[in-house]
Short mmCIF file of C-alpha atoms and ligand atoms in Angstrom, two decimals:
data_model
loop_
_atom_site.label_atom_id
_atom_site.label_comp_id
_atom_site.label_asym_id
_atom_site.label_seq_id
_atom_site.Cartn_x
_atom_site.Cartn_y
_atom_site.Cartn_z
CA MET A 1496 213.06 114.23 100.57
CA SER A 1497 212.88 116.85 103.28
CA VAL A 1498 211.53 120.15 101.97
CA LEU A 1499 212.73 121.72 105.20
CA ARG A 1500 216.31 120.65 104.53
CA GLU A 1501 216.14 121.54 100.87
CA LYS A 1502 214.88 125.05 101.59
CA LEU A 1503 217.14 125.78 104.55
CA GLU A 1504 220.30 124.32 103.06
CA ASN A 1505 219.91 124.98 99.33
CA SER A 1506 217.88 128.17 99.02
CA ASN A 1507 217.46 131.57 100.58
CA ASP A 1508 213.71 131.23 100.87
CA ALA A 1509 212.19 132.02 104.23
CA VAL A 1510 210.94 128.90 105.96
CA PHE A 1511 207.81 128.71 108.08
CA THR A 1512 207.10 125.93 110.52
CA ALA A 1513 204.20 125.39 112.90
CA GLU A 1514 203.19 123.21 115.80
CA PHE A 1515 200.67 120.42 115.35
CA ALA A 1516 198.01 120.49 118.07
CA SER A 1517 198.62 117.46 120.26
CA ILE A 1518 196.21 114.60 119.70
CA THR A 1519 194.29 112.92 122.51
CA GLY A 1520 190.96 111.98 121.00
CA GLY A 1521 189.24 113.01 117.81
CA GLY A 1522 190.76 110.33 115.61
CA MET A 1523 192.01 110.84 112.08
CA ALA A 1524 189.21 113.33 111.40
CA SER A 1525 190.88 115.82 113.73
CA VAL A 1526 194.26 115.15 112.15
CA GLN A 1527 192.77 115.88 108.77
CA LYS A 1528 191.15 119.10 109.95
CA ASN A 1529 194.35 120.38 111.58
CA SER A 1530 196.46 119.39 108.60
CA ALA A 1531 194.16 121.25 106.23
CA ARG A 1532 194.57 124.48 108.24
CA LEU A 1533 198.36 124.32 108.25
CA ALA A 1534 199.25 122.72 104.92
CA PRO A 1535 198.75 125.82 102.72
CA TRP A 1536 201.19 127.91 104.73
CA PHE A 1537 203.89 125.81 106.31
CA ASP A 1538 206.94 123.98 105.02
CA ALA A 1539 207.08 121.59 107.96
CA VAL A 1540 205.16 121.06 111.19
CA ASN A 1541 206.28 119.80 114.60
CA ALA A 1542 204.97 116.47 115.86
CA THR A 1543 205.36 117.01 119.59
CA ASP A 1544 206.37 114.48 122.24
CA ASN A 1545 204.13 114.80 125.31
CA PRO A 1546 204.29 118.61 125.32
CA ALA A 1547 204.29 120.33 128.72
CA ALA A 1548 204.55 116.86 130.30
CA HIS A 1549 200.99 115.82 129.40
CA ALA A 1550 200.43 112.39 127.85
CA HIS A 1551 199.17 112.52 124.25
CA THR A 1552 199.37 110.42 121.10
CA SER A 1553 203.03 109.49 120.67
CA ASN A 1554 205.43 111.59 118.63
CA THR A 1555 205.98 108.83 116.06
CA ALA A 1556 202.28 108.03 115.60
CA THR A 1557 201.52 111.74 115.25
CA ALA A 1558 204.30 112.26 112.71
CA ILE A 1559 203.07 109.32 110.62
CA ALA A 1560 199.47 110.56 110.73
CA MET A 1561 200.57 114.05 109.69
CA ALA A 1562 202.58 112.70 106.77
CA MET A 1563 199.52 110.71 105.68
CA HIS A 1564 197.64 114.01 105.51
CA GLY A 1565 200.20 115.88 103.46
CA LEU A 1566 202.29 117.62 106.12
CA GLU A 1567 206.03 117.27 106.42
CA PRO A 1568 206.69 116.40 110.06
CA ILE A 1569 209.52 117.55 112.26
CA MET A 1570 209.44 114.81 114.86
CA GLN A 1571 210.38 116.01 118.31
CA ILE A 1572 211.99 113.64 120.77
CA VAL A 1573 212.04 114.68 124.41
CA CYS A 1574 214.40 113.26 127.06
CA ARG A 1575 211.97 113.41 130.00
CA ASP A 1576 210.00 110.19 129.42
CA LYS A 1577 212.48 107.92 127.64
CA ASN A 1578 215.88 106.49 128.35
CA ARG A 1579 218.62 106.21 125.72
CA LEU A 1580 217.25 102.92 124.36
CA ALA A 1581 213.74 104.30 123.85
CA ILE A 1582 215.11 107.49 122.30
CA GLN A 1583 217.11 105.47 119.80
CA SER A 1584 214.07 103.37 118.95
CA ASP A 1585 212.13 106.59 118.31
CA MET A 1586 214.85 107.60 115.88
CA LEU A 1587 214.92 104.23 114.15
CA GLY A 1588 211.12 104.14 114.02
CA ALA A 1589 211.10 107.56 112.38
CA ALA A 1590 213.68 106.39 109.84
CA LEU A 1591 211.58 103.31 109.07
CA HIS A 1592 208.65 105.54 108.16
CA GLY A 1593 210.72 107.97 106.10
CA ILE A 1594 210.58 110.72 108.71
CA THR A 1595 213.90 112.54 108.49
CA ASN A 1596 213.43 115.86 110.31
CA ILE A 1597 214.17 115.17 113.95
CA SER A 1598 214.32 117.76 116.71
CA LEU A 1599 215.85 116.82 120.06
CA LEU A 1600 214.75 118.49 123.28
CA THR A 1601 215.51 118.03 126.95
CA GLY A 1602 211.87 118.75 127.73
CA ASP A 1603 209.85 120.35 130.50
CA ASP A 1604 210.01 118.63 133.86
CA VAL A 1605 207.23 116.25 134.94
CA THR A 1606 206.15 118.91 137.46
CA ALA A 1607 204.97 121.05 134.53
CA GLY A 1608 202.29 118.50 133.67
CA ASP A 1609 199.21 116.84 135.06
CA GLU A 1610 201.07 113.80 136.40
CA PRO A 1611 203.80 115.35 138.55
CA GLU A 1612 204.08 112.08 140.49
CA ALA A 1613 205.63 110.38 137.45
CA ARG A 1614 209.29 109.38 137.40
CA ARG A 1615 211.40 111.80 135.42
CA VAL A 1616 213.90 110.01 133.19
CA PHE A 1617 216.47 112.44 131.70
CA ASP A 1618 218.84 109.50 131.16
CA ILE A 1619 220.49 111.64 128.47
CA ASP A 1620 220.02 115.32 127.62
CA SER A 1621 219.15 117.06 124.36
CA ILE A 1622 222.75 117.65 123.32
CA GLN A 1623 223.72 114.04 123.94
CA ALA A 1624 220.63 112.97 121.99
CA ILE A 1625 221.71 115.12 119.03
CA ASN A 1626 225.17 113.54 119.12
CA ILE A 1627 223.60 110.06 119.17
CA ALA A 1628 221.34 110.93 116.22
CA ARG A 1629 224.39 112.18 114.32
CA ALA A 1630 226.17 108.89 115.03
CA MET A 1631 223.13 107.14 113.51
CA THR A 1632 223.49 109.18 110.33
CA ASN A 1633 227.01 107.70 110.23
CA GLY A 1634 225.48 104.24 110.53
CA LYS A 1635 226.04 103.49 114.21
CA THR A 1636 223.86 103.03 117.26
CA LEU A 1637 225.19 104.37 120.55
CA SER A 1638 226.57 100.94 121.38
CA GLY A 1639 228.37 100.83 118.05
CA ARG A 1640 226.07 98.42 116.17
CA THR A 1641 225.88 99.02 112.44
CA ILE A 1642 222.74 100.47 110.86
CA ARG A 1643 222.53 99.91 107.13
CA PRO A 1644 221.51 102.01 105.33
CA ALA A 1645 222.25 104.82 107.75
CA PRO A 1646 219.22 107.03 108.42
CA ASP A 1647 219.31 110.33 106.57
CA PHE A 1648 218.27 112.58 109.45
CA TYR A 1649 218.08 116.34 109.26
CA LEU A 1650 218.67 117.34 112.86
CA GLY A 1651 217.37 120.26 114.82
CA ALA A 1652 216.96 121.43 118.38
CA VAL A 1653 215.47 124.20 120.47
CA GLU A 1654 217.19 126.94 122.44
CA ASN A 1655 215.80 129.62 124.71
CA ALA A 1656 217.27 133.03 123.90
CA ALA A 1657 215.20 134.65 126.63
CA ALA A 1658 216.50 132.63 129.58
CA ALA A 1659 219.61 133.16 131.71
CA PRO A 1660 222.54 133.01 131.28
CA PHE A 1661 222.07 135.07 128.12
CA ASP A 1662 225.71 135.02 126.95
CA TYR A 1663 225.94 131.31 127.48
CA ARG A 1664 222.82 130.57 125.40
CA ILE A 1665 224.87 131.54 122.35
CA LEU A 1666 227.63 129.09 123.27
CA ARG A 1667 225.05 126.43 124.02
CA ALA A 1668 223.60 126.92 120.53
CA LEU A 1669 227.11 126.40 119.19
CA LYS A 1670 227.39 123.25 121.27
CA LYS A 1671 224.19 121.91 119.70
CA TYR A 1672 225.52 122.80 116.28
CA ARG A 1673 228.77 120.96 116.97
CA ALA A 1674 226.78 117.96 118.13
CA GLY A 1675 224.95 117.89 114.79
CA ALA A 1676 221.98 120.28 114.85
CA LYS A 1677 221.48 122.16 111.60
CA PHE A 1678 218.54 124.29 112.67
CA LEU A 1679 217.17 125.71 115.91
CA GLN A 1680 213.56 126.53 116.60
CA LEU A 1681 213.84 129.12 119.34
CA GLN A 1682 211.61 129.20 122.37
CA ILE A 1683 208.91 131.91 122.35
CA CYS A 1684 210.64 135.18 123.28
CA PHE A 1685 208.88 138.38 124.30
CA TYR A 1686 212.15 140.32 124.63
CA PRO A 1687 213.23 141.58 121.19
CA ASP A 1688 216.55 142.81 122.62
CA ARG A 1689 217.43 139.36 124.00
CA LEU A 1690 216.46 137.68 120.75
CA GLU A 1691 218.53 140.16 118.79
CA ALA A 1692 221.64 139.70 120.94
CA PHE A 1693 221.28 135.91 120.67
CA CYS A 1694 220.83 135.83 116.88
CA LYS A 1695 223.71 138.24 116.32
CA GLY A 1696 225.95 136.16 118.57
CA VAL A 1697 225.03 132.87 116.92
CA ALA A 1698 225.40 134.32 113.41
CA LYS A 1699 228.95 135.26 114.35
CA ILE A 1700 230.15 131.92 115.75
CA ALA A 1701 227.89 129.44 113.91
CA PRO A 1702 226.88 131.15 110.66
CA ASP A 1703 225.57 127.90 109.15
CA LEU A 1704 223.13 127.25 111.96
CA LYS A 1705 219.64 128.16 110.75
CA LEU A 1706 217.49 130.02 113.27
CA LEU A 1707 213.71 129.93 113.40
CA PRO A 1708 212.42 132.16 116.23
CA THR A 1709 208.96 131.32 117.55
CA VAL A 1710 205.98 133.62 117.75
CA VAL A 1711 202.79 132.67 119.50
CA LEU A 1712 199.25 133.66 118.58
CA VAL A 1713 196.96 134.15 121.56
CA LYS A 1714 193.61 135.86 121.93
CA SER A 1715 193.88 137.80 125.18
CA ALA A 1716 195.93 139.04 128.10
CA LYS A 1717 194.72 135.94 129.90
CA GLY A 1718 196.43 133.77 127.28
CA LEU A 1719 199.67 135.70 127.78
CA GLY A 1720 199.30 135.45 131.54
CA PHE A 1721 198.86 131.71 131.28
CA MET A 1722 202.11 131.40 129.37
CA ASN A 1723 203.90 133.62 131.83
CA ASP A 1724 202.70 131.58 134.81
CA LYS A 1725 202.53 128.05 133.45
CA VAL A 1726 204.94 127.55 130.58
CA ALA A 1727 208.49 126.72 131.57
CA GLY A 1728 211.09 129.21 130.41
CA ILE A 1729 208.67 131.87 129.17
CA ASP A 1730 208.46 135.28 130.75
CA VAL A 1731 206.03 137.89 129.45
CA PRO A 1732 207.15 141.39 130.41
CA ALA A 1733 204.63 143.58 132.26
CA THR A 1734 204.70 146.17 129.47
CA ILE A 1735 203.27 143.67 127.00
CA LEU A 1736 200.76 142.25 129.49
CA THR A 1737 199.41 145.71 130.37
CA ARG A 1738 199.33 146.78 126.76
CA VAL A 1739 197.05 143.88 125.83
CA GLN A 1740 195.08 144.07 129.10
CA SER A 1741 194.18 147.73 128.66
CA ALA A 1742 193.28 147.50 124.97
CA SER A 1743 189.62 147.78 124.04
CA ASP A 1744 190.05 144.87 121.66
CA GLN A 1745 192.40 142.43 123.42
CA SER A 1746 192.32 139.92 120.62
CA ASN A 1747 193.41 142.49 118.07
CA GLU A 1748 196.10 143.90 120.36
CA ALA A 1749 197.55 140.44 121.09
CA TYR A 1750 197.61 139.83 117.34
CA LYS A 1751 199.46 143.10 116.78
CA VAL A 1752 202.06 142.21 119.41
CA ALA A 1753 202.72 138.88 117.67
CA LEU A 1754 203.02 140.59 114.30
CA GLU A 1755 205.50 143.13 115.64
CA LEU A 1756 207.63 140.46 117.28
CA ALA A 1757 207.54 138.37 114.10
CA SER A 1758 208.48 141.27 111.83
CA HIS A 1759 211.40 142.18 114.07
CA ALA A 1760 212.60 138.57 114.33
CA LEU A 1761 212.66 138.19 110.55
CA THR A 1762 215.16 141.04 110.21
CA LEU A 1763 217.78 139.46 112.48
CA PRO A 1764 221.02 137.85 111.28
CA GLY A 1765 220.98 134.06 111.07
CA VAL A 1766 217.18 134.01 111.01
CA ARG A 1767 215.84 131.94 108.13
CA GLY A 1768 212.16 131.99 108.93
CA LEU A 1769 209.72 131.59 111.76
CA HIS A 1770 208.07 128.96 113.87
CA VAL A 1771 204.44 129.78 114.62
CA THR A 1772 202.53 128.44 117.59
CA ASP A 1773 198.82 129.06 117.31
CA PHE A 1774 196.71 129.06 120.46
CA ARG A 1775 193.90 131.07 118.86
CA HIS A 1776 192.69 128.18 116.75
CA ASP A 1777 190.71 130.49 114.52
CA GLU A 1778 191.09 131.95 111.04
CA SER A 1779 193.69 134.48 112.15
CA ILE A 1780 196.55 132.20 111.13
CA ASN A 1781 195.61 133.03 107.53
CA ASP A 1782 195.67 136.78 108.26
CA PHE A 1783 198.91 136.44 110.14
CA MET A 1784 200.72 134.71 107.32
CA SER A 1785 199.27 137.11 104.75
CA ASP A 1786 200.31 140.09 106.88
CA LEU A 1787 203.84 138.67 106.87
CA GLY A 1788 203.71 138.79 103.09
CA ARG A 1789 203.27 135.07 102.53
CA THR A 1790 201.04 133.55 99.89
CA PRO A 1791 199.36 130.20 100.47
CA LYS A 1792 200.47 127.22 98.40
CA TRP A 1793 196.91 127.03 97.14
CA GLN A 1794 193.68 128.99 97.37
CA ILE A 1795 192.06 128.74 100.78
CA THR A 1796 188.35 128.11 100.60
CA MET B 763 221.91 120.92 145.50
CA THR B 764 221.94 119.23 142.14
CA CYS B 765 220.10 119.73 138.86
CA PRO B 766 216.69 118.03 139.22
CA LYS B 767 216.88 116.99 135.56
CA THR B 768 220.40 115.60 136.15
CA LEU B 769 221.60 117.45 133.06
CA ARG B 770 225.22 117.09 132.01
CA ASN B 771 225.04 119.79 129.36
CA GLY B 772 222.85 122.40 131.00
CA PRO B 773 221.26 124.74 131.69
CA CYS B 774 217.90 123.66 130.33
CA GLY B 775 215.54 126.06 128.57
CA GLY B 776 213.23 126.20 131.56
CA VAL B 777 215.35 128.57 133.68
CA ARG B 778 213.05 131.18 135.21
CA GLU B 779 213.44 134.93 134.98
CA GLY B 780 216.20 135.89 137.39
CA GLY B 781 217.99 132.55 137.00
CA TRP B 782 215.75 130.40 139.23
CA CYS B 783 215.29 126.68 138.61
CA GLU B 784 212.31 125.50 136.57
CA VAL B 785 211.68 122.52 138.83
CA LYS B 786 212.59 124.00 142.22
CA PRO B 787 211.79 127.70 141.95
CA GLU B 788 213.24 128.37 145.38
CA MET B 789 216.77 127.55 144.24
CA GLN B 790 219.07 129.18 141.68
CA CYS B 791 219.62 127.02 138.60
CA ILE B 792 222.88 125.25 139.39
CA TRP B 793 224.03 125.65 135.79
CA VAL B 794 223.42 129.40 135.87
CA LYS B 795 225.40 129.54 139.09
CA ALA B 796 228.22 127.45 137.64
CA TYR B 797 228.36 129.58 134.50
CA ASP B 798 228.45 132.83 136.46
CA ARG B 799 231.34 131.44 138.49
CA SER B 800 233.18 130.25 135.40
CA VAL B 801 233.03 133.84 134.15
CA SER B 802 233.71 135.72 137.36
CA LEU B 803 236.30 133.57 139.11
CA PRO B 804 239.96 133.86 138.06
CA LEU B 805 240.13 130.28 136.77
CA PRO B 806 242.72 128.99 134.27
CA LYS B 807 241.58 129.28 130.64
CA VAL B 808 241.40 125.51 130.13
CA TRP B 809 238.94 125.21 133.01
CA LYS B 810 236.75 127.92 131.54
CA ALA B 811 236.78 126.20 128.13
CA HIS B 812 235.86 122.97 129.89
CA PHE B 813 232.47 124.45 130.77
CA ASN B 814 231.24 124.16 127.20
CA GLU B 815 232.57 120.67 126.49
CA LEU B 816 230.12 118.04 125.27
CA ARG B 817 229.85 115.70 128.22
CA PRO B 818 228.88 112.09 127.36
CA PRO B 819 225.93 110.21 128.83
CA VAL B 820 226.40 109.03 132.41
CA ASP B 821 227.30 105.35 132.83
CA MET B 822 224.59 104.14 135.19
CA GLN B 823 226.68 101.08 136.05
CA LEU B 824 228.94 103.34 138.06
CA GLN B 825 226.15 104.38 140.40
CA GLY B 826 227.13 103.52 143.95
CA THR B 827 230.77 102.77 143.08
CA SER B 828 233.79 104.76 144.24
CA SER B 829 234.33 107.83 142.11
CA TRP B 830 237.96 107.93 143.27
CA ILE B 831 238.70 104.41 142.05
CA ASN B 832 236.87 105.16 138.80
CA LEU B 833 238.99 108.25 138.37
CA VAL B 834 242.27 106.47 139.06
CA THR B 835 241.43 103.49 136.83
CA LYS B 836 240.00 105.85 134.16
CA ARG B 837 236.86 103.73 134.25
CA ASP B 838 234.85 106.98 134.33
CA GLN B 839 236.29 108.02 130.98
CA GLN B 840 234.92 105.06 129.06
CA VAL B 841 232.19 105.98 126.57
CA PRO B 842 229.92 103.72 124.49
CA ALA B 843 231.50 102.51 121.24
CA GLY B 844 229.13 104.57 119.08
CA TRP B 845 229.60 107.82 120.98
CA ILE B 846 231.26 110.47 118.78
CA VAL B 847 233.96 112.12 120.87
CA GLU B 848 234.36 115.80 120.20
CA ASN B 849 237.53 116.85 118.51
CA ARG B 850 237.92 120.50 119.37
CA LYS B 851 240.84 122.66 118.57
CA HIS B 852 239.94 125.56 120.83
S1 LIG C 1141 216.68 125.17 135.71
FE1 LIG C 1141 218.82 124.53 135.91
S2 LIG C 1141 218.92 123.29 137.77
FE2 LIG C 1141 216.77 123.49 137.20
S3 LIG C 1141 216.34 121.68 135.94
FE3 LIG C 1141 216.92 123.30 134.51
S4 LIG C 1141 219.14 123.06 134.25
FE4 LIG C 1141 218.57 121.86 136.07
#
């Protein structure tokens, strides 16, 4: 049973999701450590699929390992490295292991990663992948073969409210909804006005689509600069960069920026919670969640 | 110029500030360009609505074949049996 689905579809509770740090080495001990940090606060956590076009432990293996350590995974599937056959086997593999939250993304290009010489696949795109996953929940593969029992997926996707064309992002969210997405985790957005216009627009034309804007925790202006320069689709306005740069305590100022963005995002129509990406990797995730008025599921020692 | 990710339902989320392509920063995202045109040009309503249609996966078997013949024979409209075709009223 997906807690994510239950909460988003059958309650008004705010939902908090996070990103699982991608696994390269470290074994199960690192999975356990990361799970223990996130479990008290989050309803579900993303198992990523070669984020930023870097090879890591596969999405399915990560999702299974997370579930073994008490987290509810949202398994991402990215269209960059896999053709339509491989994407469907990811979906069926998830179903086999009882993983039902699936999020479909087009994905950053190979040029964003450390192996830009790789072949980019993009055989299908995120919206087509959502439509295929929906067909699976009706008991059919893309070719029309029967799947019995049909997987009980709860489908999501990502959209970038901060990227051009702004008006069209709203329609594209609707397109994902029509294809079968029930929730959207939004790309990190440092422009509250753009986020607001997007959420208001989506709430009007797809009121049942659940929105989870993303906030990112970083420690310094350098961290923000890195995102601005290196992460596809993210622009950090100069006002925010200078504000953090000129602060005597950069870490604290970056924290305050995140808290302000988060508090604003939570007031917007259609918004049902937040997705939190933590690049600080320290104790501040506990402060952050407490400052947002959350209480942990159990006492943190 | 084409979309480096060969997207059929773009634009992707990687569009840079100002509408530049994620993969080739020296060019405008072709989907941003196409959208701007769909808004600014005096096109018939049906064409404008067409912009947001869910386009099915490309049939790779058609690569290198005549798009005209495929159009005339409607071969290019075939979709896989399990593909859910959108039923839109607007
Ligand atoms: S930015 Fe536009 S043209 Fe470039 S890969 Fe993305 S959708 Fe394609």
